PDB file of C-alpha atoms in Angstrom:
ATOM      1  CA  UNK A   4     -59.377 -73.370  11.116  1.00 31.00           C
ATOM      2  CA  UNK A   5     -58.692 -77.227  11.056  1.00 32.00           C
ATOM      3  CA  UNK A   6     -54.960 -78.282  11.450  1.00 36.00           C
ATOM      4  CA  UNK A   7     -53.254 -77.930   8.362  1.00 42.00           C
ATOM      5  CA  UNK A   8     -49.297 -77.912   7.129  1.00 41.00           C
ATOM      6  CA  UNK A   9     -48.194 -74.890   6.073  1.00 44.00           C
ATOM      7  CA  UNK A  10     -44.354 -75.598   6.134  1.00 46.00           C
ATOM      8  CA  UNK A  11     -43.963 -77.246   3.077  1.00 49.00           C
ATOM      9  CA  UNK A  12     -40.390 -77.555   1.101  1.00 47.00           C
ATOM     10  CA  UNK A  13     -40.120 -79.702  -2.208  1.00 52.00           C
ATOM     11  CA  UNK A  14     -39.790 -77.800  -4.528  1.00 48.00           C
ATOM     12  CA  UNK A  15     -36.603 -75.690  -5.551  1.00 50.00           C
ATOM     13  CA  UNK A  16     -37.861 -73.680  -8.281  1.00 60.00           C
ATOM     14  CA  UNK A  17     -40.300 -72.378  -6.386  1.00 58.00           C
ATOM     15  CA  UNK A  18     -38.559 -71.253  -3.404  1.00 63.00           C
ATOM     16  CA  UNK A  19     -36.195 -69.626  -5.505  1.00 64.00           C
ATOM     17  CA  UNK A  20     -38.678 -67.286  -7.135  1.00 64.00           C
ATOM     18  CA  UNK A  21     -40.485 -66.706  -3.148  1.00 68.00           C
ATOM     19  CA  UNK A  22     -36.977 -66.812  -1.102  1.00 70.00           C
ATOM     20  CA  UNK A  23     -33.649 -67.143  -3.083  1.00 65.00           C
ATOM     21  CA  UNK A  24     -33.089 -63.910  -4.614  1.00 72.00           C
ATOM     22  CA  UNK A  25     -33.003 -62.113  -1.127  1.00 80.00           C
ATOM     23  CA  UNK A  26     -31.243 -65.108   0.422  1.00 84.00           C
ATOM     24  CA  UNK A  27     -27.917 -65.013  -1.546  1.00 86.00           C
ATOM     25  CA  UNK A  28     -27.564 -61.043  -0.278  1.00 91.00           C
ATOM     26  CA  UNK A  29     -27.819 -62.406   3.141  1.00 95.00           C
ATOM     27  CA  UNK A  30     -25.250 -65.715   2.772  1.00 95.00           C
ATOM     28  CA  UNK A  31     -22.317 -63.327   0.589  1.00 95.00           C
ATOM     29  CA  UNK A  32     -22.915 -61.130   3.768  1.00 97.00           C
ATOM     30  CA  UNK A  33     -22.343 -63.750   6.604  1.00 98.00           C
ATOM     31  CA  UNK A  34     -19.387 -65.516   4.538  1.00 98.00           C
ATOM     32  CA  UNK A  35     -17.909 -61.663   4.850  1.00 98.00           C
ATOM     33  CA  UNK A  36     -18.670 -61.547   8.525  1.00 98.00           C
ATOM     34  CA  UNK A  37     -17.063 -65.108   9.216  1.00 98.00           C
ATOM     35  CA  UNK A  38     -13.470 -64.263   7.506  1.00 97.00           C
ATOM     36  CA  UNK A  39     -12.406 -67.611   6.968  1.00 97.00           C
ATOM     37  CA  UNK A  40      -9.099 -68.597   5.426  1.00 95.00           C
ATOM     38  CA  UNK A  41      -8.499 -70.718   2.205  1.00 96.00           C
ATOM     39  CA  UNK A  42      -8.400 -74.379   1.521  1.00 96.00           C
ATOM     40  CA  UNK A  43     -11.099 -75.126   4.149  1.00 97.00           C
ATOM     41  CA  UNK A  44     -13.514 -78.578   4.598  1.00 98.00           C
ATOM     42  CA  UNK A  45     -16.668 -76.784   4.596  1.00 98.00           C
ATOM     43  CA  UNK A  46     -20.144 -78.698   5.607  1.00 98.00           C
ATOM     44  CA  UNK A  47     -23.919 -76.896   4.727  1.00 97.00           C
ATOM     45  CA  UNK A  48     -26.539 -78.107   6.806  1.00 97.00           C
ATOM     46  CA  UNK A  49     -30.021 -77.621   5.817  1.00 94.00           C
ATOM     47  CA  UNK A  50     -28.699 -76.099   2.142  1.00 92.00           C
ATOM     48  CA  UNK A  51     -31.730 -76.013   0.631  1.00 88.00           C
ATOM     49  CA  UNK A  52     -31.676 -74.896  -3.222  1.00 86.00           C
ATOM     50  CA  UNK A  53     -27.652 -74.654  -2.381  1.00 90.00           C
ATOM     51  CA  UNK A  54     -27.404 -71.039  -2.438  1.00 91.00           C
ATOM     52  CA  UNK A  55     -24.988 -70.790   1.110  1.00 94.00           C
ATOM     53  CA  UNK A  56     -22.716 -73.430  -1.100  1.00 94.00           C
ATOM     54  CA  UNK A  57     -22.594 -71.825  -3.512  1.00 92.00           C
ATOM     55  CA  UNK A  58     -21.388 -68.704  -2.201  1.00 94.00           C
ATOM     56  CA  UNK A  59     -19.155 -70.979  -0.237  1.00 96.00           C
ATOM     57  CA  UNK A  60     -17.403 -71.877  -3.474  1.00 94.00           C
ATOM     58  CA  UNK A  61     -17.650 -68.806  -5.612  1.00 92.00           C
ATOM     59  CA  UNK A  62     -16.125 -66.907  -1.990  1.00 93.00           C
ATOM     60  CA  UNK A  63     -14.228 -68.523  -0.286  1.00 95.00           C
ATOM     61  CA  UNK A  64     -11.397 -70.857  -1.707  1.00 95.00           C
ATOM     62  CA  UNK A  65     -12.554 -74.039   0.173  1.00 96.00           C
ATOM     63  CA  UNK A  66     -10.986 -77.687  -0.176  1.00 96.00           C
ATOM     64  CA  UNK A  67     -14.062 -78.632   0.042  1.00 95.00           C
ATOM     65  CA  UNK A  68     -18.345 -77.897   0.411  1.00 96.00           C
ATOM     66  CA  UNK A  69     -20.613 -80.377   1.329  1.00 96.00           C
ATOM     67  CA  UNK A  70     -24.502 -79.698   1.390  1.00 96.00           C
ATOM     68  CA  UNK A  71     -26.963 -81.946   2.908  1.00 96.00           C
ATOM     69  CA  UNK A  72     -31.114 -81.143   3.557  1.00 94.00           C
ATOM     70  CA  UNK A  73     -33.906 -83.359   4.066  1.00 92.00           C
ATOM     71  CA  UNK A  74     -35.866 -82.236   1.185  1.00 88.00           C
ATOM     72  CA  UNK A  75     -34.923 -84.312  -2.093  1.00 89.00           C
ATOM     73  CA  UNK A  76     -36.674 -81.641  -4.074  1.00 84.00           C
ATOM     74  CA  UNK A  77     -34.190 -79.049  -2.876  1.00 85.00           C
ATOM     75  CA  UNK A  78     -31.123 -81.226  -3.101  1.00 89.00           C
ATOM     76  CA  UNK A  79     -31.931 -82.412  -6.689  1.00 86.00           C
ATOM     77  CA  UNK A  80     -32.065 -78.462  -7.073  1.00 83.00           C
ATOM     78  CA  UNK A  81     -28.977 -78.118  -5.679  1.00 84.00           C
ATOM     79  CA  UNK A  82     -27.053 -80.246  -7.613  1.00 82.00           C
ATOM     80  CA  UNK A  83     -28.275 -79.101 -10.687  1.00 79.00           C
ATOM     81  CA  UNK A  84     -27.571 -75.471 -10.089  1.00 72.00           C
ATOM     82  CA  UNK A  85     -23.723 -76.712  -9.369  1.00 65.00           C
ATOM     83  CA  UNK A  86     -23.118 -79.471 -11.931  1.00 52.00           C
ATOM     84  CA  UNK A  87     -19.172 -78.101 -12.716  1.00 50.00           C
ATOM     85  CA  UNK A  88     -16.102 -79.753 -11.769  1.00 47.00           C
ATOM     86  CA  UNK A  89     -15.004 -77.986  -8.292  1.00 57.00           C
ATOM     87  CA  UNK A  90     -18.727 -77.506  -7.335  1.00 78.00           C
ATOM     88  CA  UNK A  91     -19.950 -78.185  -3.610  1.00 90.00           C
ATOM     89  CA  UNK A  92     -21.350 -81.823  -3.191  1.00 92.00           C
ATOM     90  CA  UNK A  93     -24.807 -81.957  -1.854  1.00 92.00           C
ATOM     91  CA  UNK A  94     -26.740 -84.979  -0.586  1.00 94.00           C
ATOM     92  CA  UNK A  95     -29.961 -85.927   1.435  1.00 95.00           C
ATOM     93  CA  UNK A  96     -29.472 -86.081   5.118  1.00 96.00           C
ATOM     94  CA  UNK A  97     -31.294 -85.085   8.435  1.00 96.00           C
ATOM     95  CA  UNK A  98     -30.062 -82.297  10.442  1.00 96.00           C
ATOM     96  CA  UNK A  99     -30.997 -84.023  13.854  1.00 97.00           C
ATOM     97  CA  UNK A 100     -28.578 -86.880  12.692  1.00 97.00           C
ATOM     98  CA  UNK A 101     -25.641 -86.205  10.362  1.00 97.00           C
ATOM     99  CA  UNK A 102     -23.932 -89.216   8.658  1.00 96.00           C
ATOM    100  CA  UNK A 103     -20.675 -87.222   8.983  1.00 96.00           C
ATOM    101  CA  UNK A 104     -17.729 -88.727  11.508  1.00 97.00           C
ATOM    102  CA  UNK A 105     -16.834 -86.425  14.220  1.00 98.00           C
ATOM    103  CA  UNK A 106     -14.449 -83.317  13.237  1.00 98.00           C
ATOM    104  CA  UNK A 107     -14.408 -84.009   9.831  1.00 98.00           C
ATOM    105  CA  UNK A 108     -14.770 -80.597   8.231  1.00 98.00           C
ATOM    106  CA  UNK A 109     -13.205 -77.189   9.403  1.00 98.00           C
ATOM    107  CA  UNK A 110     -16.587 -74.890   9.312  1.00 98.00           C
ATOM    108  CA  UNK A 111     -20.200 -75.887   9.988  1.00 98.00           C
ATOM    109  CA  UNK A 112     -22.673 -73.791   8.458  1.00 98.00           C
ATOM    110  CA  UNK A 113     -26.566 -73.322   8.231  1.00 97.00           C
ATOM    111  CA  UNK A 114     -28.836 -70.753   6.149  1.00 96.00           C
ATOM    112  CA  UNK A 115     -32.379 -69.531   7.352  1.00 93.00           C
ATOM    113  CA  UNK A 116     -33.314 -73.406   8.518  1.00 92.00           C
ATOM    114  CA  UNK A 117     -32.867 -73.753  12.383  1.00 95.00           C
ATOM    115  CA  UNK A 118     -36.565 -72.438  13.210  1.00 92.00           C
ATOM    116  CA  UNK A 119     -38.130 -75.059  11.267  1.00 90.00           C
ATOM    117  CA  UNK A 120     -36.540 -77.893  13.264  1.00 94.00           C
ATOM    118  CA  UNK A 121     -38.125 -79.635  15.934  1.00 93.00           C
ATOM    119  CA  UNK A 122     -35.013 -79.612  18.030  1.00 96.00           C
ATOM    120  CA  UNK A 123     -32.690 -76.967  17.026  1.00 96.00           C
ATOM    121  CA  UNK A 124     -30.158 -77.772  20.023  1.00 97.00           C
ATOM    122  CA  UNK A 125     -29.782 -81.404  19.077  1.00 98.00           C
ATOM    123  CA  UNK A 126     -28.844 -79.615  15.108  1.00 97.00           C
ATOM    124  CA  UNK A 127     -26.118 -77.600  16.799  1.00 98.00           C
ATOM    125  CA  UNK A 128     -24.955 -80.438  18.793  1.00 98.00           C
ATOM    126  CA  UNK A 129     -24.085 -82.366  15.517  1.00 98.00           C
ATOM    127  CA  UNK A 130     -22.806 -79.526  13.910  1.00 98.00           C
ATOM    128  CA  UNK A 131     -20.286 -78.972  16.553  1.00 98.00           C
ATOM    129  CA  UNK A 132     -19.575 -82.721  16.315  1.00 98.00           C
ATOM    130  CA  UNK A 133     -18.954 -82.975  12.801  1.00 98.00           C
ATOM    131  CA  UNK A 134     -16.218 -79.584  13.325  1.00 98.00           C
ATOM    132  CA  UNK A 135     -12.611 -80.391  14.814  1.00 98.00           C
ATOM    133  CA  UNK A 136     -11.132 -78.563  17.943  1.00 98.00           C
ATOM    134  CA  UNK A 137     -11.080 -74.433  16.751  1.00 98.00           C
ATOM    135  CA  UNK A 138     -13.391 -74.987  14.077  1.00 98.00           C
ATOM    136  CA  UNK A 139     -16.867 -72.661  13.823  1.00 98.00           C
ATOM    137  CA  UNK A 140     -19.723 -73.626  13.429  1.00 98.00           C
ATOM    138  CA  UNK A 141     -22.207 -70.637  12.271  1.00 98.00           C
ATOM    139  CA  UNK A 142     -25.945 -70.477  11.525  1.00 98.00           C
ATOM    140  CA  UNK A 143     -28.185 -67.648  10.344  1.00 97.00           C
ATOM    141  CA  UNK A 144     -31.933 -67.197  10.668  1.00 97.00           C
ATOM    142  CA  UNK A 145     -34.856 -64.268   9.387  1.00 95.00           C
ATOM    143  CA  UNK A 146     -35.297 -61.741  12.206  1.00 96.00           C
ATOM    144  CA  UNK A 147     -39.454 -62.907  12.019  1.00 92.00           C
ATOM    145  CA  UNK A 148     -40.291 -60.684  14.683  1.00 88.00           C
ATOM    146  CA  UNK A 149     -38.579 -57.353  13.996  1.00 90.00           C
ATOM    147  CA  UNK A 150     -37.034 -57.570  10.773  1.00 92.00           C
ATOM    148  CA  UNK A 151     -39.098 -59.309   7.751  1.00 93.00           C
ATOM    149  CA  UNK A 152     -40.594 -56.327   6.165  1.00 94.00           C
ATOM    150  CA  UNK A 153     -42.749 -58.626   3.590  1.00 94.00           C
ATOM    151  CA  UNK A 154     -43.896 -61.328   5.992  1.00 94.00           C
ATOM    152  CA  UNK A 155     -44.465 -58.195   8.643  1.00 95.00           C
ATOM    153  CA  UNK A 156     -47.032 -57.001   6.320  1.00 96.00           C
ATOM    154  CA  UNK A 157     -48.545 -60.254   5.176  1.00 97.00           C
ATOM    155  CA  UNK A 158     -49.255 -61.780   7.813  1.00 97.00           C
ATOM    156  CA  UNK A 159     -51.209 -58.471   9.114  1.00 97.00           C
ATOM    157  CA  UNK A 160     -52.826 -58.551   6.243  1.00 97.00           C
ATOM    158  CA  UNK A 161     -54.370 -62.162   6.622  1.00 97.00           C
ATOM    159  CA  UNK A 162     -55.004 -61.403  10.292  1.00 97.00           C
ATOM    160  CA  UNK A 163     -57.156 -58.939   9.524  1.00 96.00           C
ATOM    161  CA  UNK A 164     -58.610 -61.441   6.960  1.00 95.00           C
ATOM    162  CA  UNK A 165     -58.893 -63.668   8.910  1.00 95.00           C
ATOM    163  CA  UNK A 166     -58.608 -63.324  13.001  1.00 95.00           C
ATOM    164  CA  UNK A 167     -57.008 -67.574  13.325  1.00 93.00           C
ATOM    165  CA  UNK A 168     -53.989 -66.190  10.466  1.00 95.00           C
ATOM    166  CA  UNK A 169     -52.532 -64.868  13.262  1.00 94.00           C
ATOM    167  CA  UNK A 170     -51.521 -67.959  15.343  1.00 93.00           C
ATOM    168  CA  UNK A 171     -49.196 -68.454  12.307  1.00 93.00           C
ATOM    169  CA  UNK A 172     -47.551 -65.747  12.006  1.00 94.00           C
ATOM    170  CA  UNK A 173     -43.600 -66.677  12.099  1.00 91.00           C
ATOM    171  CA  UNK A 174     -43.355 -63.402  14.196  1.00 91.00           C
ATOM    172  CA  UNK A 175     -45.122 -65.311  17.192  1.00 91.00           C
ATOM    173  CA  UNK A 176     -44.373 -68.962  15.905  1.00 90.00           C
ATOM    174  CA  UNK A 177     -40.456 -68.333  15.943  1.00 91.00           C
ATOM    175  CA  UNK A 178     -39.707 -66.722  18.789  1.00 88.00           C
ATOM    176  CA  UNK A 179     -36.165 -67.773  18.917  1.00 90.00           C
ATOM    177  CA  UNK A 180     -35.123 -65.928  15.473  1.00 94.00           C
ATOM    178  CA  UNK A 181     -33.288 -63.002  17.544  1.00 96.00           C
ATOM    179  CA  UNK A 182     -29.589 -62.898  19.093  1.00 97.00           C
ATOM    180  CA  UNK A 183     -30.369 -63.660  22.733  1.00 97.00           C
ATOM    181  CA  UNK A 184     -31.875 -66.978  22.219  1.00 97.00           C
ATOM    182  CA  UNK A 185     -29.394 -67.719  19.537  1.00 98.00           C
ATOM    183  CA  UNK A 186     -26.684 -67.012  21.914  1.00 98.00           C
ATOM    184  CA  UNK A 187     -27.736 -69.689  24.467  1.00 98.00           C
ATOM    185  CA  UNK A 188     -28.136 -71.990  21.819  1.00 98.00           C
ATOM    186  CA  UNK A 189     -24.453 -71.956  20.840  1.00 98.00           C
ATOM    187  CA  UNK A 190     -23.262 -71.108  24.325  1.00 98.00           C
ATOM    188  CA  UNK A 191     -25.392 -74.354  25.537  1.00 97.00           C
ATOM    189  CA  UNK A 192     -23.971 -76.522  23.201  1.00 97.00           C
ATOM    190  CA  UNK A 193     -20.331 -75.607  24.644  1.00 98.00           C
ATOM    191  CA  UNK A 194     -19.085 -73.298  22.119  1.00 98.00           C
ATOM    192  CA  UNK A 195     -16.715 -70.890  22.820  1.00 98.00           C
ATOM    193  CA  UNK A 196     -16.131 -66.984  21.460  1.00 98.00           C
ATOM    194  CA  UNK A 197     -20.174 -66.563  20.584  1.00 98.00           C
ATOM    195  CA  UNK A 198     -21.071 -63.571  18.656  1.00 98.00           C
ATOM    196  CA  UNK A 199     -24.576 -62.604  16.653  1.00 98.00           C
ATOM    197  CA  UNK A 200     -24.446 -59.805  14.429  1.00 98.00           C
ATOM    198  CA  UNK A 201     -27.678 -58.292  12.125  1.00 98.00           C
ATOM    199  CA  UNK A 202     -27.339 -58.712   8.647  1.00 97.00           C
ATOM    200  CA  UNK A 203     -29.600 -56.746   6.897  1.00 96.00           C
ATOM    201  CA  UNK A 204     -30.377 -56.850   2.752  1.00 94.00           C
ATOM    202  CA  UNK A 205     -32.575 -54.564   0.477  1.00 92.00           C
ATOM    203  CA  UNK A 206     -35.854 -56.663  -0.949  1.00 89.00           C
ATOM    204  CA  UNK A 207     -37.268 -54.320  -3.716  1.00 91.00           C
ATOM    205  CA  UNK A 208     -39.783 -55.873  -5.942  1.00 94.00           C
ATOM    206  CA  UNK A 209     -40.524 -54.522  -9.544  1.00 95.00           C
ATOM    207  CA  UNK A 210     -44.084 -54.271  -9.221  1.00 97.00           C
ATOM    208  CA  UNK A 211     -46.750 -55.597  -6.722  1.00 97.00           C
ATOM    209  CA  UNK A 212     -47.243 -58.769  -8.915  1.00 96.00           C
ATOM    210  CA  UNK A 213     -43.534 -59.453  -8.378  1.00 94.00           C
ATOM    211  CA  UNK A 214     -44.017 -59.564  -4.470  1.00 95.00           C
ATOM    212  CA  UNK A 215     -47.232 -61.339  -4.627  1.00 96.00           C
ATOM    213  CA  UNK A 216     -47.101 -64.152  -6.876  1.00 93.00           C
ATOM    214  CA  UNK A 217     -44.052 -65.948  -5.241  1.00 91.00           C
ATOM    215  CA  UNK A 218     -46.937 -66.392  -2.382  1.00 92.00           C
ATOM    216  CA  UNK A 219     -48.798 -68.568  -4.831  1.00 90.00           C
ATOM    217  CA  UNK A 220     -45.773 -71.240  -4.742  1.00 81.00           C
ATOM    218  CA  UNK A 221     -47.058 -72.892  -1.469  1.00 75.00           C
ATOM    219  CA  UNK A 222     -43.135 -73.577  -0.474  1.00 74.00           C
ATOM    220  CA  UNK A 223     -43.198 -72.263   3.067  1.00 80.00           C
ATOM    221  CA  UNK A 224     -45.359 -70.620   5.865  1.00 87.00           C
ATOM    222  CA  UNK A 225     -47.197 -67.986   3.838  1.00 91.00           C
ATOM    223  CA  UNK A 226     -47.366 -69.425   0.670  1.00 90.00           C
ATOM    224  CA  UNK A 227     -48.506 -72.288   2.306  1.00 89.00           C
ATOM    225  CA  UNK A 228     -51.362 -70.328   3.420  1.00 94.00           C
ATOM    226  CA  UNK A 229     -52.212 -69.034   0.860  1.00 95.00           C
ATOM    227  CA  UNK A 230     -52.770 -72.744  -0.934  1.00 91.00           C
ATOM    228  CA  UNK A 231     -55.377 -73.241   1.796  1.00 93.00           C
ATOM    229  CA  UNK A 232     -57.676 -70.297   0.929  1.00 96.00           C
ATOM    230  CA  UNK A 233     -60.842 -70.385  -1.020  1.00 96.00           C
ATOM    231  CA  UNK A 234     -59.967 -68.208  -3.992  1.00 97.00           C
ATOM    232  CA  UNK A 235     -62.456 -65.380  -2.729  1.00 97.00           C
ATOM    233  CA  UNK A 236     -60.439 -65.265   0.677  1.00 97.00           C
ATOM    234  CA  UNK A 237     -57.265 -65.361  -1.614  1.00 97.00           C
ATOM    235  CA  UNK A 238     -58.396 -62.613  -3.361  1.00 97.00           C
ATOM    236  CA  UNK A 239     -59.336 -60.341  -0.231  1.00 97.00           C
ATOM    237  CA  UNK A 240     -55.879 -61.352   1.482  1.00 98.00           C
ATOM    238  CA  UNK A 241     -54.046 -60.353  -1.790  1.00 98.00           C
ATOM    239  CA  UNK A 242     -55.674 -56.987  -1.830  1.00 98.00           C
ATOM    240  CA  UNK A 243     -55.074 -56.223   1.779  1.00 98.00           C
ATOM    241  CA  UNK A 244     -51.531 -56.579   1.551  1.00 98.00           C
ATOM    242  CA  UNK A 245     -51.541 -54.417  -1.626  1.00 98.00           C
ATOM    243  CA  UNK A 246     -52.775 -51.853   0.464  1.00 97.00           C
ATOM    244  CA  UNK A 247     -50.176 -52.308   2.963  1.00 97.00           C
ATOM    245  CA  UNK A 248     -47.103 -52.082   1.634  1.00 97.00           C
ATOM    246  CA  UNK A 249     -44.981 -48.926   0.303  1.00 97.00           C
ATOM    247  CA  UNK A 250     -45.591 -48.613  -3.005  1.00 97.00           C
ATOM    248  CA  UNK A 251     -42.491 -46.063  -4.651  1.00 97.00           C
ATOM    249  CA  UNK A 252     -43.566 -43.491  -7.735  1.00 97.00           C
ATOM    250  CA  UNK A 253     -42.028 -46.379 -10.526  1.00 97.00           C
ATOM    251  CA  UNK A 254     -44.102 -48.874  -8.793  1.00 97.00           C
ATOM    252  CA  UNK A 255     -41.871 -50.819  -7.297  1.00 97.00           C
ATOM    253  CA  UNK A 256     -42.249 -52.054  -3.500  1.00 96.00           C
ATOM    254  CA  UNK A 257     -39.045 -51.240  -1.391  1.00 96.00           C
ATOM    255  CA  UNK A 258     -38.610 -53.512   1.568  1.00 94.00           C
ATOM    256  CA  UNK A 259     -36.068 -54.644   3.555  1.00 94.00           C
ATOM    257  CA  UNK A 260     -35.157 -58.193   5.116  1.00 94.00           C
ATOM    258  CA  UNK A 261     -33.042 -58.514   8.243  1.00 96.00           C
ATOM    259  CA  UNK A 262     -31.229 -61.620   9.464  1.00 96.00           C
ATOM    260  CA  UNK A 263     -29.525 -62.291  12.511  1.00 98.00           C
ATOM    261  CA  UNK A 264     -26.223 -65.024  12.362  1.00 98.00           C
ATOM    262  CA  UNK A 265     -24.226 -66.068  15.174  1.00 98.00           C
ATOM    263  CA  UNK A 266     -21.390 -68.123  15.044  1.00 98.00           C
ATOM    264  CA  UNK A 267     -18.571 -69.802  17.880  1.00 98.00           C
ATOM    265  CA  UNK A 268     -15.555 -72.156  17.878  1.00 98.00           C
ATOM    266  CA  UNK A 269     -15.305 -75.554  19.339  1.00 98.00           C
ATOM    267  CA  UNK A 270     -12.845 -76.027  22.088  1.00 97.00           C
TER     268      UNK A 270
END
């Protein structure tokens, strides 16, 4: 198979309908797990289609929320989704090199975007910068390896498709997604008080064509894929994960997602 990118992210619609539904479960969930107080300077790195903001806002009382990705396509979503007065702010900025001075906001946070960085310690280093003395600074990622029920099953089924599928496989490809790894990374970066919890959310789909069509969207790994494949090969992948996955007497597909966050204070 010739080099191709498969980890593409432009458009927000579209990862909406493939991730967003299942990622809101998971942000309410972490915002529980952090407990923060009110009236709070919040920052959202790597926000995506805003949906960690957003819960940020509708949750948790903040003076503030400020969202910043790379992707124009998911910022412009973003804002849009949160055009009120009192909505979080959200803007175009790299990870790797935040235009934020140091300890400006209270809390840090990033949603299911560290594994796609090239350098996910120098992320964590400018999160902790941009969070004053006792602030936290919190990420969470997909459990890839253990705990993706619907990628788990895809990408077996394009393996068996096709034997090179499997070199890009997020199970293999992000082997950090898991709470020892994510420990280090916090505890490297000199944060103190580190914790990782799971955080586990339900992903039933109505019908088979309501799991498999997000995978036509090309926003991500799989979809991405997908978009490379002849439309015969298409066809045999989509047929061999049909097979696959649990299929319950209404017809829906009952899966589950797992993520695991971690989160520490800066001394």
């Amino acid at each position: 198979m010739a080099e191709q990118r498969f980890d593409v992210w432009d458009s927000g619609a579209a990862y909406e309908r493939y991730m967003g539904r299942w990622s809101r479960s998971v942000a309410r969930e972490f915002l529980v797990w952090l407990d923060r107080g009110d009236g709070l300077r919040w920052l959202d790195v790597g926000c995506g289609t805003g949906v960690l903001s957003a819960a940020v806002a509708a949750g948790c009382r903040p003076r503030e929320v400020l969202g910043c990705d790379r992707s124009e396509g998911f910022v412009n979503a973003a804002a849009r989704a949160s055009g009120v007065a009192g909505a979080p702010r959200h803007l175009v900025a790299d990870a790797l090199a935040l235009p934020f001075r140091d300890a400006a906001f209270d809390v840090a946070v990033s949603g299911l975007m560290l594994n796609f960085l090239p350098e996910p310690a120098v992320a964590v280093r400018e999160l902790t910068r941009s969070v004053r003395t006792g602030g936290m600074i919190a990420a969470y990622v997909w459990d890839y390896g253990d705990g993706m029920d619907l990628l788990s099953h895809f990408w077996a089924a394009a393996a068996e498709a096709d034997p090179a599928a499997a070199a890009l496989d997020e199970g293999r490809r992000f082997r950090d997604c898991r709470p020892g790894p994510l420990h280090s990374l916090w505890t490297d970066a000199g944060l103190a008080d580190v914790s990782t919890t799971p955080i586990e959310v339900p992903t039933v789909f109505a019908d088979f064509a309501d799991l498999w069509d997000p995978f036509l969207s090309g926003q991500g790994p799989a979809p991405g894929y997908v978009a490379s494949l002849a439309p015969a090969a298409r066809d045999r992948l989509r047929e061999g994960l049909r097979a696959r996955v649990p299929v319950a007497p209404d017809g829906s597909v009952p899966l589950t997602a797992r993520a695991w966050a971690v989160r520490g204070v800066r001394p």
